[in-house]
Every structure is written in C-alpha cells, then in structure tokens.
XYZ file of C-alpha atoms in Angstrom:
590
model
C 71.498 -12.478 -69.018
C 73.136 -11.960 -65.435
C 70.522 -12.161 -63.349
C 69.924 -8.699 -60.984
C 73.822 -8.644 -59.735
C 74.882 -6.209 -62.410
C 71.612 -3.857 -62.747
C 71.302 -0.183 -60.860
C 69.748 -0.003 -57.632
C 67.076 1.921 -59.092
C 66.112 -0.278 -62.149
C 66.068 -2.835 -59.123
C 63.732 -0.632 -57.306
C 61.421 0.147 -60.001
C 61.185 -3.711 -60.988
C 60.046 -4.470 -57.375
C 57.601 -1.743 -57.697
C 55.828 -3.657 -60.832
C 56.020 -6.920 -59.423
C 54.411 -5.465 -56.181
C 51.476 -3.394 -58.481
C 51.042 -6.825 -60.788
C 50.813 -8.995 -57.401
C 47.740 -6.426 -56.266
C 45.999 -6.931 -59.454
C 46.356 -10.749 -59.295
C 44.421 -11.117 -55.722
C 42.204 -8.285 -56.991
C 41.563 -10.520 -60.245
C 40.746 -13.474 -58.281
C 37.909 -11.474 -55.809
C 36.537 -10.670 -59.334
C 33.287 -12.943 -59.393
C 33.123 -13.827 -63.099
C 29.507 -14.842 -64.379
C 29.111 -18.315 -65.437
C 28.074 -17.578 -69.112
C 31.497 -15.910 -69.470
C 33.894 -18.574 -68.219
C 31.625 -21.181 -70.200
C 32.272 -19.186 -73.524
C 34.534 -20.229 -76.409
C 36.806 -17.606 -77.772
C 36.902 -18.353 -81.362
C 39.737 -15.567 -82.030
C 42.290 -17.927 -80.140
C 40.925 -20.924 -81.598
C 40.199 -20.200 -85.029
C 43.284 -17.376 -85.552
C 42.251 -17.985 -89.311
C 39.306 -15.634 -89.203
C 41.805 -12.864 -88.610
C 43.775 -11.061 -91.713
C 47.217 -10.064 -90.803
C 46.512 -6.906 -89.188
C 44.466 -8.921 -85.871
C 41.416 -7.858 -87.808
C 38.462 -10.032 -88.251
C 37.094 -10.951 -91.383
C 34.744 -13.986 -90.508
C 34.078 -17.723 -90.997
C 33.769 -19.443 -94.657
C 31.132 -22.046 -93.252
C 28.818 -21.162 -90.293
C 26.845 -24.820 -89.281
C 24.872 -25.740 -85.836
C 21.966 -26.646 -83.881
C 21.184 -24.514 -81.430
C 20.136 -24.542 -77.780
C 16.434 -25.553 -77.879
C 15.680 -22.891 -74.976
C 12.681 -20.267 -74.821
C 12.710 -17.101 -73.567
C 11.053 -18.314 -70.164
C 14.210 -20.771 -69.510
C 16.202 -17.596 -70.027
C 18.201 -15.964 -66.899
C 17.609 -11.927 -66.387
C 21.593 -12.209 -66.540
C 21.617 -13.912 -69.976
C 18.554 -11.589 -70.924
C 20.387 -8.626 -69.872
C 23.600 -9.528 -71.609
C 21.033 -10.345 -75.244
C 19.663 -7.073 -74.566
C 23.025 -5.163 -74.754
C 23.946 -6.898 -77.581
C 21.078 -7.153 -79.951
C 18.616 -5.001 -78.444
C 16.369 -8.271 -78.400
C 15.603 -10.970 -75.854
C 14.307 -13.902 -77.481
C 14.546 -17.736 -77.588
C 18.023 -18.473 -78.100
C 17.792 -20.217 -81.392
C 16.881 -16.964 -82.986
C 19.901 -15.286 -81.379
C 22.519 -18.005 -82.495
C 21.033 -17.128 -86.404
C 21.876 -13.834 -85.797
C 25.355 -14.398 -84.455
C 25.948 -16.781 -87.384
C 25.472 -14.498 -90.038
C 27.671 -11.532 -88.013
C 30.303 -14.175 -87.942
C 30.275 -15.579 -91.392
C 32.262 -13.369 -93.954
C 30.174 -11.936 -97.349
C 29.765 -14.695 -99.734
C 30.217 -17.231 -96.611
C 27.632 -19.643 -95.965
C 25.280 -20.321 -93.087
C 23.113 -23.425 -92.288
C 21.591 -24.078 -88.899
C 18.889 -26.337 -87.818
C 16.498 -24.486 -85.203
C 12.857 -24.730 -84.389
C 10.626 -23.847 -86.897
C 8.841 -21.696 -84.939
C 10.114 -18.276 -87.121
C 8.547 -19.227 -90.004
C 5.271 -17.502 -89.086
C 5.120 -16.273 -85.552
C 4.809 -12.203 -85.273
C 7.273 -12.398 -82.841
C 10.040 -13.353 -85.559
C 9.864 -11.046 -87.945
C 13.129 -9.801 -86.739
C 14.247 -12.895 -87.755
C 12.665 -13.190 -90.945
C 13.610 -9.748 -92.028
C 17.436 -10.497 -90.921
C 17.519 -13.880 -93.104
C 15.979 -12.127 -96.093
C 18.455 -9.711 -95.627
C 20.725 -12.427 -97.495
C 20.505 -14.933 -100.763
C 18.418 -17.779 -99.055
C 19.476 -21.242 -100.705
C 17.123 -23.393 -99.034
C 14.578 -23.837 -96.315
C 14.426 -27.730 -95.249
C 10.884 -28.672 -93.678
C 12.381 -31.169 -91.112
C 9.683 -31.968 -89.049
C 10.934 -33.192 -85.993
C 13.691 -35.756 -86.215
C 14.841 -36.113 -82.359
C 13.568 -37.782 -79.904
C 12.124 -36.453 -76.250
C 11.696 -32.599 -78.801
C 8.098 -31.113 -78.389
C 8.796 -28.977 -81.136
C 8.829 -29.544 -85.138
C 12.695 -27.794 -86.747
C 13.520 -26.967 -89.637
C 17.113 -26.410 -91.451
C 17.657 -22.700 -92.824
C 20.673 -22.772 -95.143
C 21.834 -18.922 -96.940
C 24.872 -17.113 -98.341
C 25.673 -13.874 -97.225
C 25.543 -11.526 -99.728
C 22.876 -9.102 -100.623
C 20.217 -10.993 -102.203
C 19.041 -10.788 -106.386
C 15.388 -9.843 -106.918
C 15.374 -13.111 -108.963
C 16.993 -15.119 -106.351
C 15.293 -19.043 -106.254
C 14.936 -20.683 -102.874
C 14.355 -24.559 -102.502
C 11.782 -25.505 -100.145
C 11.929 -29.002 -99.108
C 9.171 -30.575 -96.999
C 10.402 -33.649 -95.207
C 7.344 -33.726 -92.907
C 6.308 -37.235 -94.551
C 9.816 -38.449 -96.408
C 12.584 -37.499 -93.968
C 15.033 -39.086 -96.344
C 13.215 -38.000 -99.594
C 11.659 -34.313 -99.045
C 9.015 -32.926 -101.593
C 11.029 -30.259 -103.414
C 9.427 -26.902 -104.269
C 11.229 -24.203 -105.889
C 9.880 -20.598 -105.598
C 10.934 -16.562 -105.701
C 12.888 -15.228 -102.652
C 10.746 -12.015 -103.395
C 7.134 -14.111 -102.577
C 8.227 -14.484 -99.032
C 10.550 -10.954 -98.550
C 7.857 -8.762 -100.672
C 5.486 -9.206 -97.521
C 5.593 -6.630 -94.520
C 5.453 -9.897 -92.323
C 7.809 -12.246 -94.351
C 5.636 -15.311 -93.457
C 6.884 -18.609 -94.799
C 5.340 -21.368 -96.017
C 5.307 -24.086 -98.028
C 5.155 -22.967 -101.571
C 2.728 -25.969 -102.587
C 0.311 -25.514 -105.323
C -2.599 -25.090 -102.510
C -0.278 -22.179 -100.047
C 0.723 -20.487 -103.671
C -3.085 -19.933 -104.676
C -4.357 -18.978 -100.525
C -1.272 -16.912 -100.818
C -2.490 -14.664 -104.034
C -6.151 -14.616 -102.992
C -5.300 -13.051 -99.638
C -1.753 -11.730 -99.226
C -2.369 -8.203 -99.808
C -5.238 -7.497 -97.716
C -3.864 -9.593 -94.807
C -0.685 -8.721 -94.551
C -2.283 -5.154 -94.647
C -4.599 -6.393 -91.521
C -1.265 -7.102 -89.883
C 0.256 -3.926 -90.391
C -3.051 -2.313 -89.369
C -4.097 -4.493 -86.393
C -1.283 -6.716 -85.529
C 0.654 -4.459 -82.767
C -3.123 -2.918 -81.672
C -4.190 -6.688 -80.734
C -1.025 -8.500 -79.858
C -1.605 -9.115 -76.121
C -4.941 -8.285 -74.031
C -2.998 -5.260 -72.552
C -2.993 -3.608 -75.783
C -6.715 -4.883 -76.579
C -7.778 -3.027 -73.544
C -5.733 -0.117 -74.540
C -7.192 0.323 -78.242
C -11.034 -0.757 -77.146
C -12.190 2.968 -78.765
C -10.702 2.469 -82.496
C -10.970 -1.408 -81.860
C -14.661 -0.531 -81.922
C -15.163 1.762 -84.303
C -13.565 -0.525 -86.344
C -16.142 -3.487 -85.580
C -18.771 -1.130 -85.775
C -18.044 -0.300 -89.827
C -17.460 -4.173 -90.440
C -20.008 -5.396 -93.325
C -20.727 -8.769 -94.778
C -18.108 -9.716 -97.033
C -15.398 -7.527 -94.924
C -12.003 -9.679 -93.502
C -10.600 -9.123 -90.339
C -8.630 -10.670 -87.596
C -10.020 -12.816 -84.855
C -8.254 -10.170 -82.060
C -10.313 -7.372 -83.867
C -13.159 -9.347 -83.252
C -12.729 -10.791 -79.166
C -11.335 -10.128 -76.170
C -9.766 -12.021 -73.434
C -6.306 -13.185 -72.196
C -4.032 -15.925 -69.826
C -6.311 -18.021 -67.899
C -5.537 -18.214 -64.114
C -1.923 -20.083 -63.553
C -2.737 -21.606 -59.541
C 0.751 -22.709 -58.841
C -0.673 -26.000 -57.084
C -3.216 -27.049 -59.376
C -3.708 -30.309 -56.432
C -4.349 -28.183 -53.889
C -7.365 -26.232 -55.509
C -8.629 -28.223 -57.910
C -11.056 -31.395 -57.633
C -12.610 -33.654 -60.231
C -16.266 -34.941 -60.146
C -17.049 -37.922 -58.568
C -18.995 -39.215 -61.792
C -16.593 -39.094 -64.411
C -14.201 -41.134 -65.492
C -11.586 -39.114 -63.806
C -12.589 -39.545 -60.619
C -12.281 -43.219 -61.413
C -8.779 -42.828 -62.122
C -8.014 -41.115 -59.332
C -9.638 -43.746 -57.080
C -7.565 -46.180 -58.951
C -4.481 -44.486 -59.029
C -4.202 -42.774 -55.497
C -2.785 -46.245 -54.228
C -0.056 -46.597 -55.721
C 0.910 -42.403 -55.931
C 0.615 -43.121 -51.950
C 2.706 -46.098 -51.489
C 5.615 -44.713 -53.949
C 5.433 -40.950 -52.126
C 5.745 -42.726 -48.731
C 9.285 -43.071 -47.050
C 10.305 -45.971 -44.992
C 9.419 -44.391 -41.649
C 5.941 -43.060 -42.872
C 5.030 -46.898 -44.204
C 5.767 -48.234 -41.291
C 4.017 -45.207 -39.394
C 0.590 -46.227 -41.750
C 1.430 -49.899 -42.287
C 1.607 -49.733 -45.480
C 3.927 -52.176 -47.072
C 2.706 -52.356 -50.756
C 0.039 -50.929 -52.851
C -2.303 -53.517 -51.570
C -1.988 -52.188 -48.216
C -2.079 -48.771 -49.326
C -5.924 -49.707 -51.298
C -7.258 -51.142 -47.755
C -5.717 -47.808 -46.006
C -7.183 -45.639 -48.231
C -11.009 -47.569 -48.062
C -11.330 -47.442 -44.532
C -10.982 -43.075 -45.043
C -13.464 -40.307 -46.372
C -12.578 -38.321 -48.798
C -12.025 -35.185 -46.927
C -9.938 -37.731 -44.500
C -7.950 -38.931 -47.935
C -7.462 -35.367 -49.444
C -6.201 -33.970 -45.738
C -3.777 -36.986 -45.697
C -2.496 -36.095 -49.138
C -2.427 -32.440 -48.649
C 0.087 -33.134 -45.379
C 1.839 -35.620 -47.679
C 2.819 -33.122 -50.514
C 3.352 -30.241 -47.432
C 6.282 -32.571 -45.798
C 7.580 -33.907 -49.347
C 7.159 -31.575 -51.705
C 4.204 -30.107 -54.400
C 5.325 -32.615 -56.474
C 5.588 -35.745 -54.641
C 2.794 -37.533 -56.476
C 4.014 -36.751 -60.264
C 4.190 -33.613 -61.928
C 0.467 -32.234 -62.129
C -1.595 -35.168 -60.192
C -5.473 -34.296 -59.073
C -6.532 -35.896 -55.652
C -9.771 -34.507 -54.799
C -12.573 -35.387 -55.836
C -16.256 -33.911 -54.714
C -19.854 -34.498 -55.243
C -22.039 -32.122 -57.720
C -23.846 -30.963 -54.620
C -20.321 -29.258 -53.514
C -20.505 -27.066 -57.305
C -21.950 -23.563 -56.728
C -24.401 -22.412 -58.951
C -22.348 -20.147 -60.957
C -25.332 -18.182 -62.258
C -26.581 -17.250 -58.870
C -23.493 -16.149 -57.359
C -23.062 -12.560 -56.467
C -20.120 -10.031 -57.864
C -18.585 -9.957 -54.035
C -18.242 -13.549 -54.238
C -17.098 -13.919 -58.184
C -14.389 -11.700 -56.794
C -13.513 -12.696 -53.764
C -14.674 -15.704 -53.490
C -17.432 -17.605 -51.493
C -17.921 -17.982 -47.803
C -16.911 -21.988 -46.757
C -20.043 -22.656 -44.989
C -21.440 -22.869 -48.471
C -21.016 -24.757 -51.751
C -17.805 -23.101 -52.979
C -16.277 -25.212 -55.893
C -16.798 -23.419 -59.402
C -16.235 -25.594 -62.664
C -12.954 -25.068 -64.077
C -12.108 -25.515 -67.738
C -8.206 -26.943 -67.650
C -6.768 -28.141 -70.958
C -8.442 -30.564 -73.061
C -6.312 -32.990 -73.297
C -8.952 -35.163 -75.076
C -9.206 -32.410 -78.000
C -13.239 -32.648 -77.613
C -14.993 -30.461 -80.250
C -18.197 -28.243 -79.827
C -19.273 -29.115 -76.479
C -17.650 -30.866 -73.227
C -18.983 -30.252 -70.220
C -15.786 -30.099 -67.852
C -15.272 -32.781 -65.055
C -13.070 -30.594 -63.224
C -13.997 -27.504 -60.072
C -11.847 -25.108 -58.250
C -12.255 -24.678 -54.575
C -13.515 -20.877 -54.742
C -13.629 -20.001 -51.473
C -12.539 -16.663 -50.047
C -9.301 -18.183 -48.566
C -7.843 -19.158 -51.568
C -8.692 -16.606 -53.728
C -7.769 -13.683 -51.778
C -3.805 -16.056 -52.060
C -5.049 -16.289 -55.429
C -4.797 -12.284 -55.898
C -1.423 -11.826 -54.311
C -0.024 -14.253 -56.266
C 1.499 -12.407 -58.879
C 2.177 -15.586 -61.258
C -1.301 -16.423 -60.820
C -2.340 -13.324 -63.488
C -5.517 -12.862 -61.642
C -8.337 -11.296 -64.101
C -11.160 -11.791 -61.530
C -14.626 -11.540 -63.614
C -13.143 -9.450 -66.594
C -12.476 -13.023 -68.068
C -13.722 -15.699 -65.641
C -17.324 -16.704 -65.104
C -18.150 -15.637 -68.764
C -19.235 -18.084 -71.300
C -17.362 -17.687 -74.353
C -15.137 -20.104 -76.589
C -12.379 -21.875 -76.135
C -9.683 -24.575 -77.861
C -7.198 -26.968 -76.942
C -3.971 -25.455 -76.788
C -2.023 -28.782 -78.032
C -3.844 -29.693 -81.193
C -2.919 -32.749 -84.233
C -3.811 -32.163 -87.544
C -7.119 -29.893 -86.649
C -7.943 -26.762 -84.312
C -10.039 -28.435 -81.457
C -12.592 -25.687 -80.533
C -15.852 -25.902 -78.265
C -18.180 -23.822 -76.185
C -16.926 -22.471 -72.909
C -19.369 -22.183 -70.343
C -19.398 -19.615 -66.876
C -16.387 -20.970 -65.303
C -12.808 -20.077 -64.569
C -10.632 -20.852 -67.226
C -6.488 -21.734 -66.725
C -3.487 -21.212 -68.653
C -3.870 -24.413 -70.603
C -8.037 -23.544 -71.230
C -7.452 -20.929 -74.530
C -10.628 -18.435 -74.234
C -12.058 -15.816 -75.880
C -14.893 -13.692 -76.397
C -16.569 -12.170 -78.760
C -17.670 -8.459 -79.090
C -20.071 -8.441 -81.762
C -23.292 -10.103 -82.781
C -21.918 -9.894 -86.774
C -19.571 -12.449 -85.200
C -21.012 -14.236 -82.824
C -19.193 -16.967 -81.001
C -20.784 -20.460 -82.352
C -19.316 -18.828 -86.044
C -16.109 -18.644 -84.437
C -16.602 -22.171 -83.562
C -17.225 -23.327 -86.794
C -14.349 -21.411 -88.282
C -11.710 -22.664 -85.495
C -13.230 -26.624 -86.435
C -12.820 -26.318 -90.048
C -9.961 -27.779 -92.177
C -9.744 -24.229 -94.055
C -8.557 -22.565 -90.995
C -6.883 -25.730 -89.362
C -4.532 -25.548 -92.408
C -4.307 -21.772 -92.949
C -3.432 -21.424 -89.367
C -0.837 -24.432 -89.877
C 0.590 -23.098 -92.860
C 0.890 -18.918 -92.261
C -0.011 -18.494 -88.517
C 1.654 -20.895 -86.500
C 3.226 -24.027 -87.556
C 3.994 -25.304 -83.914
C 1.772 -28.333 -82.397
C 0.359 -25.609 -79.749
C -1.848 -22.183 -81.068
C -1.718 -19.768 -77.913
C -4.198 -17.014 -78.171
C -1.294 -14.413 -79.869
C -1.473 -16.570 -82.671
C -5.381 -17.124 -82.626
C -5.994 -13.541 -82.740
C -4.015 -13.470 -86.153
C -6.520 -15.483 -88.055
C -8.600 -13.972 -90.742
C -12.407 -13.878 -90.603
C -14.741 -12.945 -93.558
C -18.062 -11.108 -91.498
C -20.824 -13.348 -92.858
C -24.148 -12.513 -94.285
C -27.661 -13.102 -92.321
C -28.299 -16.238 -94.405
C -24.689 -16.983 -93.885
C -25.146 -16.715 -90.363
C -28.280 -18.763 -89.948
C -27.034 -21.795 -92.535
C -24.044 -21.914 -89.499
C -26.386 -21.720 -86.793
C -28.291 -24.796 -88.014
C -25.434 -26.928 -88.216
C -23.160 -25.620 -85.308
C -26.747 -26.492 -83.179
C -26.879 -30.070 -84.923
C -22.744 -30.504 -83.775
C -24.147 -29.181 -79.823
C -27.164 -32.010 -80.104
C -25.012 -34.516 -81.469
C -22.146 -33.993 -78.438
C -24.967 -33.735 -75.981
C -25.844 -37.437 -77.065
C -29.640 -35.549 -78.197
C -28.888 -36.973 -81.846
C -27.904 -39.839 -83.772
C -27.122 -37.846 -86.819
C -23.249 -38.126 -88.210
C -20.824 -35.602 -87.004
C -18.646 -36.535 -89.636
C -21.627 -35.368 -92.395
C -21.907 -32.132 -90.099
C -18.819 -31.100 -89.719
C -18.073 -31.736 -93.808
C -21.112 -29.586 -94.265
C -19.334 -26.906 -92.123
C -16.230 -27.686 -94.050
C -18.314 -26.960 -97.308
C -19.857 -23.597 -96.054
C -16.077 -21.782 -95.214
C -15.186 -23.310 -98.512
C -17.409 -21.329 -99.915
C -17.104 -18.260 -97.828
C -13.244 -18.136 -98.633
C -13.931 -18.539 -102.235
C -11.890 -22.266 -102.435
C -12.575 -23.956 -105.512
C -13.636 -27.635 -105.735
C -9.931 -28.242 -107.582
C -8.421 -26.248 -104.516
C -10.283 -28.330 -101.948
C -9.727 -31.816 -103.288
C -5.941 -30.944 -103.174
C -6.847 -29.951 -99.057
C -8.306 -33.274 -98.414
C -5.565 -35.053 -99.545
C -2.863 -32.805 -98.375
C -4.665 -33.716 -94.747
C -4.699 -37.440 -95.318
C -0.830 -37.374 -95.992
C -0.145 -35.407 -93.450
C -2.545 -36.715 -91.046
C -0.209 -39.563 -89.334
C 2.809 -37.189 -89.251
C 1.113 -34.735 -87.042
C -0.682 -37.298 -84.157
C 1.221 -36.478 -80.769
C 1.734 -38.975 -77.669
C 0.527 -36.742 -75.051
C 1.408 -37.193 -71.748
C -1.062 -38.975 -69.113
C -0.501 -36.691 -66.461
C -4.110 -34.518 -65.966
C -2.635 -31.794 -65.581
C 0.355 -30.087 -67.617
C 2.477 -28.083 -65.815
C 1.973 -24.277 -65.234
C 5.616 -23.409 -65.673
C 6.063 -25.467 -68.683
C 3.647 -23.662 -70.592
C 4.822 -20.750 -73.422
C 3.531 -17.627 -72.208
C 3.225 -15.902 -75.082
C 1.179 -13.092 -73.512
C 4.066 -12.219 -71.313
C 6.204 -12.025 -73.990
C-alpha cells in the first residue's frame, strides 16, 4: 500500500534477490529455442476452460468434429515423428493420429465425427486404427468419395460415441461414391467388421456381404498367418525357408496370398529421371518430345541466355534446336537444368531420345555388367519399365531405356534413395501393373529390364502359379473389385497391398484353359490377331468366376455394380511422363 518506504531492509533485500533470480530466468527463457510445432499449438485448456470440472481436472469435449491434415508419413518431420512416437508409440499419417487424439479428448458418451482419407478402411497398416474405432459404438461410416478439389485421395466421414460398444450395436454405412447428396444406405452388425483379426471395412452391399461369408475365415486366417511374414521384401527374404515349405505343400484348390506366392520389391528411384533416362526415337513419345522441347527451351531460358542463343520465341527456339544433333540437344539441356535447376523443364520431363541400335541386348549382357554397368564404348541403354500411365493390359513393349553405363550406376549404388537391388530384381522378366489404376487392376508382362518406383513388379516362385495366371487374376473384375473393396480402396495398389490378395492354386486343366486365353490376350496386343479382347478377357472373367465359386446371381450384381461405379472412378492423370520420385507412397519403407 506504501510503496518500499516503510518495509525492513531485509524484506527489501530479499525482494531484490527475486527480481534479480526472475530477471535470469527471463533472458534464459528467451535463448530457449522453442520448436515450431509447439508455438503453432492451440491450448484448448485456456480456451475451452469448460472441459475442466472444478478441481482443474479434465473431463473432455461433448462434440469432437474435423478434417484433418491430409499429410503422409513421408511429408512428416523426424521432429514431428519423434514427438508421435513419444506420444502414441506410432508414427503414421497424421489423419490417423488426429482420430486418436479425438477420441482421448472427447468425454464417455461424447461424440466424434471426422472426415479423413479413407485409406484405414483396409490397409494392414491401420489396424491400429481400426481396432481403436471399434473400441467404441460406431454410428456411421459415410463413403464420401472425394468431394474436394486438387485431393488425390478418396475420404470418408467416420462418426462414433464413446462408450464401450453393444455386441448388437448397428452401424450405417452410407456410400456416396455415385449420389454425394443422396448416399446408398446399408445398415449392418458392428460385430461383422470388429469379429475379424484385421477389422477390414467395406461396404456391406449384398455382393461384399456374400464374398465376405465365403472367405472371411480362411483369409483373415492367411493374414494372421502370412501377413507380418510377407509385408515388405525384407521380411520375404527373411522367411524364404517356411515361405517355401509352405509353397511346396500348396495343392489345387488351396488359397493363399499373392506375397506367399512372389518375390520382389521398390523399383529403382534415379533422383533425375532426365538425366538417365531416354525414349525411343519411334514411338510416339519421342514425337512429343520433338514437339515439345521448343517451347520447355524458350520458357527455361532467362533474358540473358535468349539473347546469348537468339532465341526470342518458340519459333526461334524450333529453328535452334533443328540445326543440332541430338547428343548436341541433350548436352544443351543437360547444362540447362545444371545452371537452373533439375526441374527447370516441368516436374518429370524426358529429353533424350536414342535410336534402337543404342539398346543393349539385355540377354547377352554379362553379370559384371548387369551390376555394374556397361563400358561406354558400347551400346549401354537397357529398357526401362516406368509407370504406365496408359494402363496397357497384357503386353506393352516399353518406349523408354536407361543409360546403363558404369558411370551412372556405380552413382546409382551410393545413392541411398535410389534402393539399388542390382539383378536380385532387375533384368528379370516377371509381371507387373500400373500403380494408378480406374475401375480395373491394369496388369501385363514385364520383360528383362530395370523396373522404377512407379513400374509395380513381381515374380513368381512356383510353376503351380505361374506368372501369366497371375496376370489373368490381376485383369479380372473378381479381383479388381475384391482388391477395391477389402484390400485397398485408394486409386493406387503398391505392392504391400498386392501381396494381400488371395489366390486359389489352380488345377492342370485349370491352368491350361488360362494359358489359352492369356496367349490369345499376348497375340491380340501384339497386333498377331483380330480376335475381340473384350470376348477374351470376359472369358477370363468367366473362368475366376468359376474358380472363386461366384454364382451367376452374384456376378450379374458385379457387372452392374462396375457400370455404376465405372464413371466415378476415371482419374485426370497428369501429362507429365514422368511422376515424381518423391511424390510417390513408399509403402515398403514404411
């Protein structure tokens, strides 16, 4: 009340002494380098005192709503990842993270609805997720396709109370993949979903409820068998022993999983796909790049380096370019993206392009120089199998080469991103499938190249199951949808989620009633036939019918399940040729 003129020297004293102690503290505070996720965060305590009973204890939120942070794993700082780990023991996309943190924060009986990717439902890599949700009454699951704009990725809206759930407990299952604003309601058990080791959901439609029965036991006990054994190529490699004794007792009629079955993993990730790949001069590639390296010249250019080349427009730029050869033309371009940047010409653009007397014969080449590549005084390009952007079924011979020579693949092998497998994987003919796929799996034969990351390859182990089979199962609408429906409902199917699909080991005549019309599919690619793919491939269709036991009344609801949802699932893919390394889900890493 009186200031410090009537207090005792030492209450003075000791009141300097604080002030002096609080004054270190402050400058020692403000040294304090505080991690951008904290002074980003919210604290709700402050905001929201409600949540908080009279005692400063929390009790939790009535209502828990949002959309999530549409971030993967790979976008994910070690800081962030660190800070996940500590608090969940997990590190995952961060969608899956916010569900958990909603349901902490609600309070029992409280209610939680977010809208995420829909990505959970069936990848093996949720199950955390799954089992967490099911932990609760579920309320609804809302199908919800993918209403934004500029999202790769289909969502769906998970709504649940917290409380521990009834045995009887009815969940609503709306799919909104064709009617946004008026969703196909299905009602079905809470137990049908949480009774399985796996939890997979899916959309309880007549069709899903009957695949479901026929084969939910002995898959999910394939999964609890197999699925950790077979996850990534690591572990394949690991378990080869029981992995083959367990192909080796296989019999016609027996179901296993496709990673039982093959081997193989990440295709080679270059970093610079324009500075070691080229594109044959007589495809229709190579006449895109001839049409396009114009203008991707002019627009790179800066002011000084057009007037350097006297090139004013893309005109110019066309008459520059004509009077050069193509090594001239690939040198120039290679100095171009060295000065500006890797990425000067658009994200993933091809420049080279080379004659089919520069392709080594692939068949001829030694280990030494599968390995380490091939001296440059000879032919040194290899084909290359990149994505298919085109989705081409049973055969497409591949336009593209990479520049094998001993230079760039011993960078190749330092390069840690690269995931070099040298001729475990490459230079072995196998199968392979688009990675981005519509309403159907997009598989065809791989030949003896190098594959990349966008190129999903495999190969088989056993002549029960030999690879054209595969082939024919991948191409089917059976497997298209199963692998839709309980595998992986995303628009990409990376080779952790390919291993995951059931196969029945077929019979001999099984075997050779495939043969003949996987060889008619080859002839009719190769442009040796004028028979109808279409008749072939519903032949094919007919034949995994059958081997899966579908009835007719089961398949006539397929056929028009996939002409409903046939325009929903057509994607605009981008025109660049080639996607970008970084941008792809490495699921294997994970």
């Amino acid at each position: 009340l009186f200031g410090d003129k009537f207090m005792k020297p030492d209450k003075l004293k000791r009141i300097k002494q604080l002030k002096n102690i609080v004054k270190t503290y402050s400058k020692e505070v403000d040294t304090v380098k505080i991690p951008e996720y904290i002074t980003k965060t919210l604290e709700w305590r402050f905001i929201f005192p409600e949540v908080l009973n009279d005692d400063g204890e929390f009790e939790g939120f009535d209502l828990v709503i949002g959309n999530p942070p549409y971030v993967s794993t790979k976008a994910i700082s070690e800081d962030i990842k660190n800070v996940l780990n500590q608090k969940f023991e997990f590190a995952d996309d961060l969608y899956s993270h916010f569900l958990f943190k909603a349901i902490e924060i609600a309070k029992e009986n409280a209610i939680v609805s977010m809208i995420t990717s829909k990505s959970f439902w069936t990848t093996l890599t949720k199950t955390n997720l799954r089992n967490e949700i099911f932990r609760n009454e579920v309320i609804s699951f809302f199908d919800s396709a993918n209403p934004f704009p500029n999202q790769f990725v289909d969502t769906c809206i998970t709504t649940l109370r917290k409380k521990e759930p009834n045995p009887d407990n009815e969940i609503e299952v709306l799919n909104g993949r064709i009617d946004f604003d008026n969703p196909k309601s299905y009602k079905v058990k809470q137990n049908v979903f949480a009774g399985a080791q796996s939890k997979l959901l899916f959309v309880p439609n007549e069709y899903n409820i009957a695949i479901h029965q026929k084969y939910y036991h002995s898959i999910d006990k394939l999964y609890s068998e197999w699925g950790e054994m077979i996850s990534t190529s690591k572990r394949i490699t690991d378990n080869k022993d029981i992995l083959e004794q367990h192909r080796s007792e296989l019999k016609p009629g027996d179901i296993t999983l496709l990673g039982c079955l093959t081997e193989g993993g990440q295709g080679l990730a270059t970093g610079d796909n324009g500075k070691y790949i080229a594109v044959r001069r007589n495809t229709d590639y190579a006449d895109r790049i001839i049409r396009t390296r114009p203008e991707k010249l002019f627009v790179a250019l800066n002011d000084d380096d057009k007037a350097k080349y006297k090139i004013n427009s893309t005109a110019d730029a066309v008459e520059f370019l004509s009077g050069k050869s193509e090594a001239e033309i690939v040198e120039l371009f290679d100095e171009i993206k060295e000065k500006y940047g890797r990425r000067v010409f658009g994200k993933g653009y091809l420049y080279r392009i080379i004659d089919d007397s520069e392709i080594a014969d692939v068949s001829k080449l030694s280990k030494d120089e599968k390995e380490n590549g091939i001296d440059k005084d000879k032919a040194y390009y290899v084909p290359y199998d990149k994505g298919d952007r085109e989705g081409n079924r049973w055969y497409a011979p591949t336009p593209y080469a990479i520049a094998w020579n001993e230079e760039n693949v011993k960078i190749l092998k330092k390069d840690k991103k690269a995931r070099f497998q040298g001729d475990n994987f490459y230079f072995r003919a196998g199968f392979c499938w688009s990675d981005v796929h519509t309403l159907y799996i997009k598989s065809r034969v791989k030949g003896m190249t190098i594959h990349d990351v966008e190129s999903m390859s495999l190969f088989s182990l056993t002549d029960k199951v030999p690879e054209y089979y595969i082939i024919c199962m991948l191409n089917s609408k059976f497997i298209s949808h199963y692998v839709d429906s309980f595998i992986n409902n995303t628009q990409t199917l990376q080779i952790n989620s390919a291993r995951m699909i059931p196969i029945v080991v077929p019979t001999a005549e099984q075997l050779a009633a495939f043969k003949e019309q996987y060889d008619k599919a080859i002839a009719i690619k190769k442009g040796e036939s004028n028979e109808s793919l279409e008749k072939v491939e519903k032949k094919i269709d007919s034949l995994v019918f059958d081997l899966y036991g579908i009835s007719k009344e089961e398949r006539k609801y397929l056929d028009e399940y996939s002409a409903q949802d046939a325009a929903d699932t057509e994607l605009d893919l981008p025109d660049d040729e080639d996607a970008d390394e970084e941008d792809i889900l490495d699921e294997e890493e994970e």
